[in-house]
């Protein structure tokens, strides 16, 4: 199967994931704390249902593919093709009713990324790329993604993961950055990356080792 066909399949996975998630959104699902050393690390029925839906489709259509999933671990990771799944990136935002979470789906071929997709089913927005081209979809319109020009740091808008406040050193660095840019906003989860790719912000800072994009 060609990789364009697998991109089409990734869209099917995102459709299935969104269908599994949306009944739980703003419905106060039961929450379990996974007990991360970094603090409260929630997981909900929506996370598990979405990953199960994705895994079921992969098993049915590509049983020889591997899977690395946020909730149910690794399977057949030595395969040529391996899917990497985070059913809800931003579970804290999800359970707080904020629409800045998303489903992340990537595909590796022999350890190299060949496509990636971010889906926000509540907003009906989706973003994807294959390493050469990238697109965004909103209101059934598909448009190429393009970052915007930002001639200097003082012109930049920065979106920062709110969890960075837990680390005093990283938080102090971000506050210094905030004094140098036009605007700094906390929150965003994976959706900040979509806004960066679409040209609405200039810098996105995550917190999983202090990632800057």
PDB file of C-alpha atoms in Angstrom, residues 76-150:
ATOM      1  CA  UNK A  76       4.687  -5.201  17.042  1.00  0.00           C
ATOM      2  CA  UNK A  77       7.046  -2.194  17.144  1.00  0.00           C
ATOM      3  CA  UNK A  78       9.631  -3.915  14.901  1.00  0.00           C
ATOM      4  CA  UNK A  79       7.219  -3.780  11.951  1.00  0.00           C
ATOM      5  CA  UNK A  80       8.017  -1.727   8.852  1.00  0.00           C
ATOM      6  CA  UNK A  81       5.067   0.560   9.599  1.00  0.00           C
ATOM      7  CA  UNK A  82       4.266   1.644  13.160  1.00  0.00           C
ATOM      8  CA  UNK A  83       1.388   3.918  14.152  1.00  0.00           C
ATOM      9  CA  UNK A  84       1.954   6.315  17.063  1.00  0.00           C
ATOM     10  CA  UNK A  85      -1.247   7.380  18.826  1.00  0.00           C
ATOM     11  CA  UNK A  86      -2.160   9.904  21.496  1.00  0.00           C
ATOM     12  CA  UNK A  87      -5.964   9.690  21.574  1.00  0.00           C
ATOM     13  CA  UNK A  88      -6.369  12.914  23.568  1.00  0.00           C
ATOM     14  CA  UNK A  89      -3.379  15.196  23.874  1.00  0.00           C
ATOM     15  CA  UNK A  90      -4.518  17.671  26.503  1.00  0.00           C
ATOM     16  CA  UNK A  91      -6.736  15.543  28.730  1.00  0.00           C
ATOM     17  CA  UNK A  92      -6.694  18.241  31.422  1.00  0.00           C
ATOM     18  CA  UNK A  93      -8.147  20.708  28.904  1.00  0.00           C
ATOM     19  CA  UNK A  94     -10.617  18.040  27.783  1.00  0.00           C
ATOM     20  CA  UNK A  95     -12.004  17.466  31.273  1.00  0.00           C
ATOM     21  CA  UNK A  96     -12.062  21.247  31.872  1.00  0.00           C
ATOM     22  CA  UNK A  97     -14.241  21.828  28.799  1.00  0.00           C
ATOM     23  CA  UNK A  98     -11.558  23.719  26.882  1.00  0.00           C
ATOM     24  CA  UNK A  99     -11.376  22.916  23.123  1.00  0.00           C
ATOM     25  CA  UNK A 100      -7.581  23.028  22.777  1.00  0.00           C
ATOM     26  CA  UNK A 101      -6.997  19.261  23.029  1.00  0.00           C
ATOM     27  CA  UNK A 102      -6.669  16.987  20.024  1.00  0.00           C
ATOM     28  CA  UNK A 103      -6.040  13.496  18.721  1.00  0.00           C
ATOM     29  CA  UNK A 104      -2.501  12.920  17.433  1.00  0.00           C
ATOM     30  CA  UNK A 105      -1.785  10.188  14.883  1.00  0.00           C
ATOM     31  CA  UNK A 106       1.590   9.589  13.246  1.00  0.00           C
ATOM     32  CA  UNK A 107       3.023   6.861  11.062  1.00  0.00           C
ATOM     33  CA  UNK A 108       6.622   5.666  11.119  1.00  0.00           C
ATOM     34  CA  UNK A 109       8.219   3.654   8.329  1.00  0.00           C
ATOM     35  CA  UNK A 110      11.381   1.885   9.471  1.00  0.00           C
ATOM     36  CA  UNK A 111      11.603   4.358  12.335  1.00  0.00           C
ATOM     37  CA  UNK A 112      11.204   7.492  10.199  1.00  0.00           C
ATOM     38  CA  UNK A 113       8.072   9.656  10.341  1.00  0.00           C
ATOM     39  CA  UNK A 114       6.205   9.654   7.017  1.00  0.00           C
ATOM     40  CA  UNK A 115       2.976  11.385   8.034  1.00  0.00           C
ATOM     41  CA  UNK A 116       1.309  13.097  10.956  1.00  0.00           C
ATOM     42  CA  UNK A 117      -2.223  14.259  11.726  1.00  0.00           C
ATOM     43  CA  UNK A 118      -3.858  16.382  14.416  1.00  0.00           C
ATOM     44  CA  UNK A 119      -7.648  16.246  14.746  1.00  0.00           C
ATOM     45  CA  UNK A 120      -9.922  18.481  16.851  1.00  0.00           C
ATOM     46  CA  UNK A 121     -13.344  16.884  16.330  1.00  0.00           C
ATOM     47  CA  UNK A 122     -15.335  19.330  18.462  1.00  0.00           C
ATOM     48  CA  UNK A 123     -14.164  22.290  16.364  1.00  0.00           C
ATOM     49  CA  UNK A 124     -14.203  20.127  13.210  1.00  0.00           C
ATOM     50  CA  UNK A 125     -10.638  21.124  12.419  1.00  0.00           C
ATOM     51  CA  UNK A 126      -7.892  18.836  11.171  1.00  0.00           C
ATOM     52  CA  UNK A 127      -4.234  19.351  10.254  1.00  0.00           C
ATOM     53  CA  UNK A 128      -1.883  16.928   8.528  1.00  0.00           C
ATOM     54  CA  UNK A 129       1.361  16.632   6.614  1.00  0.00           C
ATOM     55  CA  UNK A 130       3.560  14.089   4.863  1.00  0.00           C
ATOM     56  CA  UNK A 131       6.968  15.717   5.286  1.00  0.00           C
ATOM     57  CA  UNK A 132       6.666  17.659   2.030  1.00  0.00           C
ATOM     58  CA  UNK A 133       3.253  19.308   2.180  1.00  0.00           C
ATOM     59  CA  UNK A 134       0.870  20.191   4.996  1.00  0.00           C
ATOM     60  CA  UNK A 135      -2.798  21.131   5.052  1.00  0.00           C
ATOM     61  CA  UNK A 136      -5.530  22.310   7.358  1.00  0.00           C
ATOM     62  CA  UNK A 137      -9.250  21.644   7.090  1.00  0.00           C
ATOM     63  CA  UNK A 138     -12.004  23.806   8.547  1.00  0.00           C
ATOM     64  CA  UNK A 139     -15.660  24.037   7.487  1.00  0.00           C
ATOM     65  CA  UNK A 140     -14.969  21.413   4.797  1.00  0.00           C
ATOM     66  CA  UNK A 141     -12.326  23.673   3.212  1.00  0.00           C
ATOM     67  CA  UNK A 142      -8.807  22.313   2.779  1.00  0.00           C
ATOM     68  CA  UNK A 143      -5.983  24.840   2.505  1.00  0.00           C
ATOM     69  CA  UNK A 144      -2.175  24.599   2.506  1.00  0.00           C
ATOM     70  CA  UNK A 145      -0.593  25.507   5.827  1.00  0.00           C
ATOM     71  CA  UNK A 146       1.893  28.355   6.009  1.00  0.00           C
ATOM     72  CA  UNK A 147       3.625  29.902   8.995  1.00  0.00           C
ATOM     73  CA  UNK A 148       3.696  33.685   9.088  1.00  0.00           C
ATOM     74  CA  UNK A 149       6.694  35.973   8.831  1.00  0.00           C
ATOM     75  CA  UNK A 150       7.942  37.317  12.144  1.00  0.00           C
TER      76      UNK A 150
END
